[in-house]
């Protein structure tokens, strides 16, 4: 029985389009040009930070992010960033008496931001707060520890095969692939898509899927 559902953040619950547009503004690059390059990088399988090589070769991204924060233009999560189906999905799962959590590769400040946006969940954790990043097996072990459940009783939902689905399956969890966002669209055609326990096109479908999996 699935007793807990844990979500990735970026492109699962939160649409990061605005975040990348703000990076384009910081670099003085047209937003549409930056977006096209970003999607090309993801589709090629390269690390997303390679997009900066197109516009600012040699950029120290971490230093640039610190400068953005100091200028009051750093990474933020606001209510408008949530996909329309995200918060209703969290509420529907809690109405099924499931534990619901959020754990993703995010700066520690994202924890407070997610709480402030009205997420109704049992726990929120970030890679920065834990000092562990996906796809490390330790990240998924930590999820199980926080949930107080065996991995097989936890469903992990994410848009990436490399960071979400494959390591969650390797950890013994039910891994549910969400096909949306740049990674979701690119990874949906990967030969490894069969590693997912299930696949959905929107979070609106998740509460029903969890009921079906538990009935089986």
JSON list of N, CA, C and O in Angstrom, two decimals, residues 92-130:
[
{"chain": "A", "resi": 92, "resn": "UNK", "atom": "N", "xyz": [-6.16, 16.87, -2.45]},
{"chain": "A", "resi": 92, "resn": "UNK", "atom": "CA", "xyz": [-6.91, 15.64, -2.73]},
{"chain": "A", "resi": 92, "resn": "UNK", "atom": "C", "xyz": [-6.21, 14.43, -2.12]},
{"chain": "A", "resi": 92, "resn": "UNK", "atom": "O", "xyz": [-6.87, 13.52, -1.59]},
{"chain": "A", "resi": 93, "resn": "UNK", "atom": "N", "xyz": [-4.89, 14.42, -2.18]},
{"chain": "A", "resi": 93, "resn": "UNK", "atom": "CA", "xyz": [-4.15, 13.29, -1.61]},
{"chain": "A", "resi": 93, "resn": "UNK", "atom": "C", "xyz": [-4.28, 13.27, -0.09]},
{"chain": "A", "resi": 93, "resn": "UNK", "atom": "O", "xyz": [-4.43, 12.21, 0.52]},
{"chain": "A", "resi": 94, "resn": "UNK", "atom": "N", "xyz": [-4.25, 14.42, 0.53]},
{"chain": "A", "resi": 94, "resn": "UNK", "atom": "CA", "xyz": [-4.41, 14.47, 1.99]},
{"chain": "A", "resi": 94, "resn": "UNK", "atom": "C", "xyz": [-5.81, 14.06, 2.41]},
{"chain": "A", "resi": 94, "resn": "UNK", "atom": "O", "xyz": [-6.00, 13.47, 3.48]},
{"chain": "A", "resi": 95, "resn": "UNK", "atom": "N", "xyz": [-6.79, 14.32, 1.54]},
{"chain": "A", "resi": 95, "resn": "UNK", "atom": "CA", "xyz": [-8.15, 13.89, 1.84]},
{"chain": "A", "resi": 95, "resn": "UNK", "atom": "C", "xyz": [-8.27, 12.38, 1.80]},
{"chain": "A", "resi": 95, "resn": "UNK", "atom": "O", "xyz": [-9.21, 11.81, 2.36]},
{"chain": "A", "resi": 96, "resn": "UNK", "atom": "N", "xyz": [-7.32, 11.71, 1.12]},
{"chain": "A", "resi": 96, "resn": "UNK", "atom": "CA", "xyz": [-7.28, 10.25, 1.10]},
{"chain": "A", "resi": 96, "resn": "UNK", "atom": "C", "xyz": [-6.51, 9.70, 2.31]},
{"chain": "A", "resi": 96, "resn": "UNK", "atom": "O", "xyz": [-6.25, 8.51, 2.38]},
{"chain": "A", "resi": 97, "resn": "UNK", "atom": "N", "xyz": [-6.15, 10.60, 3.24]},
{"chain": "A", "resi": 97, "resn": "UNK", "atom": "CA", "xyz": [-5.41, 10.23, 4.45]},
{"chain": "A", "resi": 97, "resn": "UNK", "atom": "C", "xyz": [-4.02, 9.69, 4.14]},
{"chain": "A", "resi": 97, "resn": "UNK", "atom": "O", "xyz": [-3.49, 8.82, 4.86]},
{"chain": "A", "resi": 98, "resn": "UNK", "atom": "N", "xyz": [-3.43, 10.23, 3.10]},
{"chain": "A", "resi": 98, "resn": "UNK", "atom": "CA", "xyz": [-2.06, 9.90, 2.75]},
{"chain": "A", "resi": 98, "resn": "UNK", "atom": "C", "xyz": [-1.13, 10.97, 3.33]},
{"chain": "A", "resi": 98, "resn": "UNK", "atom": "O", "xyz": [-1.49, 12.14, 3.43]},
{"chain": "A", "resi": 99, "resn": "UNK", "atom": "N", "xyz": [0.07, 10.55, 3.71]},
{"chain": "A", "resi": 99, "resn": "UNK", "atom": "CA", "xyz": [1.10, 11.52, 4.05]},
{"chain": "A", "resi": 99, "resn": "UNK", "atom": "C", "xyz": [1.55, 12.17, 2.75]},
{"chain": "A", "resi": 99, "resn": "UNK", "atom": "O", "xyz": [1.73, 11.49, 1.73]},
{"chain": "A", "resi": 100, "resn": "UNK", "atom": "N", "xyz": [1.75, 13.47, 2.77]},
{"chain": "A", "resi": 100, "resn": "UNK", "atom": "CA", "xyz": [2.18, 14.19, 1.58]},
{"chain": "A", "resi": 100, "resn": "UNK", "atom": "C", "xyz": [3.41, 15.02, 1.92]},
{"chain": "A", "resi": 100, "resn": "UNK", "atom": "O", "xyz": [3.42, 15.75, 2.92]},
{"chain": "A", "resi": 101, "resn": "UNK", "atom": "N", "xyz": [4.45, 14.89, 1.10]},
{"chain": "A", "resi": 101, "resn": "UNK", "atom": "CA", "xyz": [5.68, 15.63, 1.34]},
{"chain": "A", "resi": 101, "resn": "UNK", "atom": "C", "xyz": [6.22, 16.25, 0.07]},
{"chain": "A", "resi": 101, "resn": "UNK", "atom": "O", "xyz": [5.81, 15.90, -1.05]},
{"chain": "A", "resi": 102, "resn": "UNK", "atom": "N", "xyz": [7.13, 17.18, 0.24]},
{"chain": "A", "resi": 102, "resn": "UNK", "atom": "CA", "xyz": [7.83, 17.82, -0.87]},
{"chain": "A", "resi": 102, "resn": "UNK", "atom": "C", "xyz": [9.31, 17.74, -0.57]},
{"chain": "A", "resi": 102, "resn": "UNK", "atom": "O", "xyz": [9.75, 18.12, 0.52]},
{"chain": "A", "resi": 103, "resn": "UNK", "atom": "N", "xyz": [10.09, 17.24, -1.51]},
{"chain": "A", "resi": 103, "resn": "UNK", "atom": "CA", "xyz": [11.53, 17.13, -1.33]},
{"chain": "A", "resi": 103, "resn": "UNK", "atom": "C", "xyz": [12.20, 17.22, -2.69]},
{"chain": "A", "resi": 103, "resn": "UNK", "atom": "O", "xyz": [12.01, 16.35, -3.54]},
{"chain": "A", "resi": 104, "resn": "UNK", "atom": "N", "xyz": [12.97, 18.28, -2.89]},
{"chain": "A", "resi": 104, "resn": "UNK", "atom": "CA", "xyz": [13.61, 18.47, -4.19]},
{"chain": "A", "resi": 104, "resn": "UNK", "atom": "C", "xyz": [14.95, 19.17, -4.07]},
{"chain": "A", "resi": 104, "resn": "UNK", "atom": "O", "xyz": [15.35, 19.61, -2.99]},
{"chain": "A", "resi": 105, "resn": "UNK", "atom": "N", "xyz": [15.63, 19.26, -5.19]},
{"chain": "A", "resi": 105, "resn": "UNK", "atom": "CA", "xyz": [16.90, 19.98, -5.26]},
{"chain": "A", "resi": 105, "resn": "UNK", "atom": "C", "xyz": [16.60, 21.48, -5.35]},
{"chain": "A", "resi": 105, "resn": "UNK", "atom": "O", "xyz": [16.39, 22.02, -6.42]},
{"chain": "A", "resi": 106, "resn": "UNK", "atom": "N", "xyz": [16.59, 22.11, -4.20]},
{"chain": "A", "resi": 106, "resn": "UNK", "atom": "CA", "xyz": [16.21, 23.52, -4.11]},
{"chain": "A", "resi": 106, "resn": "UNK", "atom": "C", "xyz": [17.08, 24.21, -3.05]},
{"chain": "A", "resi": 106, "resn": "UNK", "atom": "O", "xyz": [17.59, 23.57, -2.14]},
{"chain": "A", "resi": 107, "resn": "UNK", "atom": "N", "xyz": [17.22, 25.54, -3.17]},
{"chain": "A", "resi": 107, "resn": "UNK", "atom": "CA", "xyz": [17.88, 26.28, -2.09]},
{"chain": "A", "resi": 107, "resn": "UNK", "atom": "C", "xyz": [17.05, 26.19, -0.82]},
{"chain": "A", "resi": 107, "resn": "UNK", "atom": "O", "xyz": [15.83, 26.00, -0.86]},
{"chain": "A", "resi": 108, "resn": "UNK", "atom": "N", "xyz": [17.71, 26.34, 0.32]},
{"chain": "A", "resi": 108, "resn": "UNK", "atom": "CA", "xyz": [17.01, 26.17, 1.60]},
{"chain": "A", "resi": 108, "resn": "UNK", "atom": "C", "xyz": [15.87, 27.17, 1.76]},
{"chain": "A", "resi": 108, "resn": "UNK", "atom": "O", "xyz": [14.86, 26.87, 2.40]},
{"chain": "A", "resi": 109, "resn": "UNK", "atom": "N", "xyz": [16.01, 28.35, 1.16]},
{"chain": "A", "resi": 109, "resn": "UNK", "atom": "CA", "xyz": [14.96, 29.37, 1.26]},
{"chain": "A", "resi": 109, "resn": "UNK", "atom": "C", "xyz": [13.65, 28.91, 0.64]},
{"chain": "A", "resi": 109, "resn": "UNK", "atom": "O", "xyz": [12.59, 29.45, 0.95]},
{"chain": "A", "resi": 110, "resn": "UNK", "atom": "N", "xyz": [13.72, 27.90, -0.22]},
{"chain": "A", "resi": 110, "resn": "UNK", "atom": "CA", "xyz": [12.50, 27.41, -0.87]},
{"chain": "A", "resi": 110, "resn": "UNK", "atom": "C", "xyz": [11.55, 26.79, 0.14]},
{"chain": "A", "resi": 110, "resn": "UNK", "atom": "O", "xyz": [10.34, 26.77, -0.08]},
{"chain": "A", "resi": 111, "resn": "UNK", "atom": "N", "xyz": [12.08, 26.27, 1.25]},
{"chain": "A", "resi": 111, "resn": "UNK", "atom": "CA", "xyz": [11.21, 25.66, 2.26]},
{"chain": "A", "resi": 111, "resn": "UNK", "atom": "C", "xyz": [10.21, 26.68, 2.80]},
{"chain": "A", "resi": 111, "resn": "UNK", "atom": "O", "xyz": [9.00, 26.44, 2.82]},
{"chain": "A", "resi": 112, "resn": "UNK", "atom": "N", "xyz": [10.72, 27.83, 3.23]},
{"chain": "A", "resi": 112, "resn": "UNK", "atom": "CA", "xyz": [9.84, 28.87, 3.77]},
{"chain": "A", "resi": 112, "resn": "UNK", "atom": "C", "xyz": [8.92, 29.40, 2.68]},
{"chain": "A", "resi": 112, "resn": "UNK", "atom": "O", "xyz": [7.74, 29.68, 2.94]},
{"chain": "A", "resi": 113, "resn": "UNK", "atom": "N", "xyz": [9.44, 29.53, 1.46]},
{"chain": "A", "resi": 113, "resn": "UNK", "atom": "CA", "xyz": [8.63, 30.05, 0.36]},
{"chain": "A", "resi": 113, "resn": "UNK", "atom": "C", "xyz": [7.46, 29.11, 0.06]},
{"chain": "A", "resi": 113, "resn": "UNK", "atom": "O", "xyz": [6.33, 29.56, -0.17]},
{"chain": "A", "resi": 114, "resn": "UNK", "atom": "N", "xyz": [7.71, 27.81, 0.06]},
{"chain": "A", "resi": 114, "resn": "UNK", "atom": "CA", "xyz": [6.66, 26.85, -0.22]},
{"chain": "A", "resi": 114, "resn": "UNK", "atom": "C", "xyz": [5.60, 26.87, 0.88]},
{"chain": "A", "resi": 114, "resn": "UNK", "atom": "O", "xyz": [4.40, 26.78, 0.61]},
{"chain": "A", "resi": 115, "resn": "UNK", "atom": "N", "xyz": [6.03, 26.97, 2.12]},
{"chain": "A", "resi": 115, "resn": "UNK", "atom": "CA", "xyz": [5.07, 27.09, 3.22]},
{"chain": "A", "resi": 115, "resn": "UNK", "atom": "C", "xyz": [4.23, 28.35, 3.06]},
{"chain": "A", "resi": 115, "resn": "UNK", "atom": "O", "xyz": [3.01, 28.32, 3.24]},
{"chain": "A", "resi": 116, "resn": "UNK", "atom": "N", "xyz": [4.89, 29.45, 2.70]},
{"chain": "A", "resi": 116, "resn": "UNK", "atom": "CA", "xyz": [4.19, 30.73, 2.58]},
{"chain": "A", "resi": 116, "resn": "UNK", "atom": "C", "xyz": [3.17, 30.74, 1.45]},
{"chain": "A", "resi": 116, "resn": "UNK", "atom": "O", "xyz": [2.22, 31.52, 1.48]},
{"chain": "A", "resi": 117, "resn": "UNK", "atom": "N", "xyz": [3.37, 29.85, 0.48]},
{"chain": "A", "resi": 117, "resn": "UNK", "atom": "CA", "xyz": [2.45, 29.79, -0.66]},
{"chain": "A", "resi": 117, "resn": "UNK", "atom": "C", "xyz": [1.21, 28.96, -0.37]},
{"chain": "A", "resi": 117, "resn": "UNK", "atom": "O", "xyz": [0.35, 28.79, -1.24]},
{"chain": "A", "resi": 118, "resn": "UNK", "atom": "N", "xyz": [1.12, 28.43, 0.84]},
{"chain": "A", "resi": 118, "resn": "UNK", "atom": "CA", "xyz": [-0.10, 27.71, 1.22]},
{"chain": "A", "resi": 118, "resn": "UNK", "atom": "C", "xyz": [-0.09, 26.23, 0.91]},
{"chain": "A", "resi": 118, "resn": "UNK", "atom": "O", "xyz": [-1.17, 25.62, 0.80]},
{"chain": "A", "resi": 119, "resn": "UNK", "atom": "N", "xyz": [1.08, 25.64, 0.76]},
{"chain": "A", "resi": 119, "resn": "UNK", "atom": "CA", "xyz": [1.13, 24.20, 0.52]},
{"chain": "A", "resi": 119, "resn": "UNK", "atom": "C", "xyz": [0.71, 23.46, 1.78]},
{"chain": "A", "resi": 119, "resn": "UNK", "atom": "O", "xyz": [1.28, 23.66, 2.85]},
{"chain": "A", "resi": 120, "resn": "UNK", "atom": "N", "xyz": [-0.27, 22.60, 1.66]},
{"chain": "A", "resi": 120, "resn": "UNK", "atom": "CA", "xyz": [-0.76, 21.84, 2.80]},
{"chain": "A", "resi": 120, "resn": "UNK", "atom": "C", "xyz": [-0.15, 20.44, 2.74]},
{"chain": "A", "resi": 120, "resn": "UNK", "atom": "O", "xyz": [-0.69, 19.53, 2.10]},
{"chain": "A", "resi": 121, "resn": "UNK", "atom": "N", "xyz": [1.01, 20.29, 3.40]},
{"chain": "A", "resi": 121, "resn": "UNK", "atom": "CA", "xyz": [1.74, 19.03, 3.35]},
{"chain": "A", "resi": 121, "resn": "UNK", "atom": "C", "xyz": [2.27, 18.69, 4.74]},
{"chain": "A", "resi": 121, "resn": "UNK", "atom": "O", "xyz": [2.24, 19.51, 5.65]},
{"chain": "A", "resi": 122, "resn": "UNK", "atom": "N", "xyz": [2.76, 17.46, 4.87]},
{"chain": "A", "resi": 122, "resn": "UNK", "atom": "CA", "xyz": [3.28, 17.01, 6.16]},
{"chain": "A", "resi": 122, "resn": "UNK", "atom": "C", "xyz": [4.73, 17.40, 6.38]},
{"chain": "A", "resi": 122, "resn": "UNK", "atom": "O", "xyz": [5.17, 17.56, 7.52]},
{"chain": "A", "resi": 123, "resn": "UNK", "atom": "N", "xyz": [5.49, 17.51, 5.29]},
{"chain": "A", "resi": 123, "resn": "UNK", "atom": "CA", "xyz": [6.87, 17.97, 5.43]},
{"chain": "A", "resi": 123, "resn": "UNK", "atom": "C", "xyz": [7.37, 18.54, 4.11]},
{"chain": "A", "resi": 123, "resn": "UNK", "atom": "O", "xyz": [6.90, 18.19, 3.03]},
{"chain": "A", "resi": 124, "resn": "UNK", "atom": "N", "xyz": [8.31, 19.49, 4.23]},
{"chain": "A", "resi": 124, "resn": "UNK", "atom": "CA", "xyz": [8.99, 20.08, 3.09]},
{"chain": "A", "resi": 124, "resn": "UNK", "atom": "C", "xyz": [10.48, 20.02, 3.37]},
{"chain": "A", "resi": 124, "resn": "UNK", "atom": "O", "xyz": [10.93, 20.39, 4.46]},
{"chain": "A", "resi": 125, "resn": "UNK", "atom": "N", "xyz": [11.25, 19.55, 2.40]},
{"chain": "A", "resi": 125, "resn": "UNK", "atom": "CA", "xyz": [12.70, 19.46, 2.56]},
{"chain": "A", "resi": 125, "resn": "UNK", "atom": "C", "xyz": [13.38, 19.86, 1.26]},
{"chain": "A", "resi": 125, "resn": "UNK", "atom": "O", "xyz": [12.82, 19.72, 0.18]},
{"chain": "A", "resi": 126, "resn": "UNK", "atom": "N", "xyz": [14.61, 20.35, 1.41]},
{"chain": "A", "resi": 126, "resn": "UNK", "atom": "CA", "xyz": [15.39, 20.74, 0.24]},
{"chain": "A", "resi": 126, "resn": "UNK", "atom": "C", "xyz": [16.77, 20.10, 0.30]},
{"chain": "A", "resi": 126, "resn": "UNK", "atom": "O", "xyz": [17.27, 19.74, 1.38]},
{"chain": "A", "resi": 127, "resn": "UNK", "atom": "N", "xyz": [17.38, 20.01, -0.86]},
{"chain": "A", "resi": 127, "resn": "UNK", "atom": "CA", "xyz": [18.74, 19.47, -0.93]},
{"chain": "A", "resi": 127, "resn": "UNK", "atom": "C", "xyz": [19.71, 20.33, -0.13]},
{"chain": "A", "resi": 127, "resn": "UNK", "atom": "O", "xyz": [20.61, 19.82, 0.55]},
{"chain": "A", "resi": 128, "resn": "UNK", "atom": "N", "xyz": [19.53, 21.65, -0.18]},
{"chain": "A", "resi": 128, "resn": "UNK", "atom": "CA", "xyz": [20.42, 22.55, 0.56]},
{"chain": "A", "resi": 128, "resn": "UNK", "atom": "C", "xyz": [20.26, 22.35, 2.06]},
{"chain": "A", "resi": 128, "resn": "UNK", "atom": "O", "xyz": [21.24, 22.33, 2.81]},
{"chain": "A", "resi": 129, "resn": "UNK", "atom": "N", "xyz": [19.01, 22.18, 2.50]},
{"chain": "A", "resi": 129, "resn": "UNK", "atom": "CA", "xyz": [18.77, 21.97, 3.92]},
{"chain": "A", "resi": 129, "resn": "UNK", "atom": "C", "xyz": [19.32, 20.66, 4.42]},
{"chain": "A", "resi": 129, "resn": "UNK", "atom": "O", "xyz": [19.82, 20.57, 5.55]},
{"chain": "A", "resi": 130, "resn": "UNK", "atom": "N", "xyz": [19.25, 19.62, 3.59]},
{"chain": "A", "resi": 130, "resn": "UNK", "atom": "CA", "xyz": [19.75, 18.31, 3.97]},
{"chain": "A", "resi": 130, "resn": "UNK", "atom": "C", "xyz": [21.24, 18.14, 3.69]},
{"chain": "A", "resi": 130, "resn": "UNK", "atom": "O", "xyz": [21.88, 17.26, 4.27]}
]
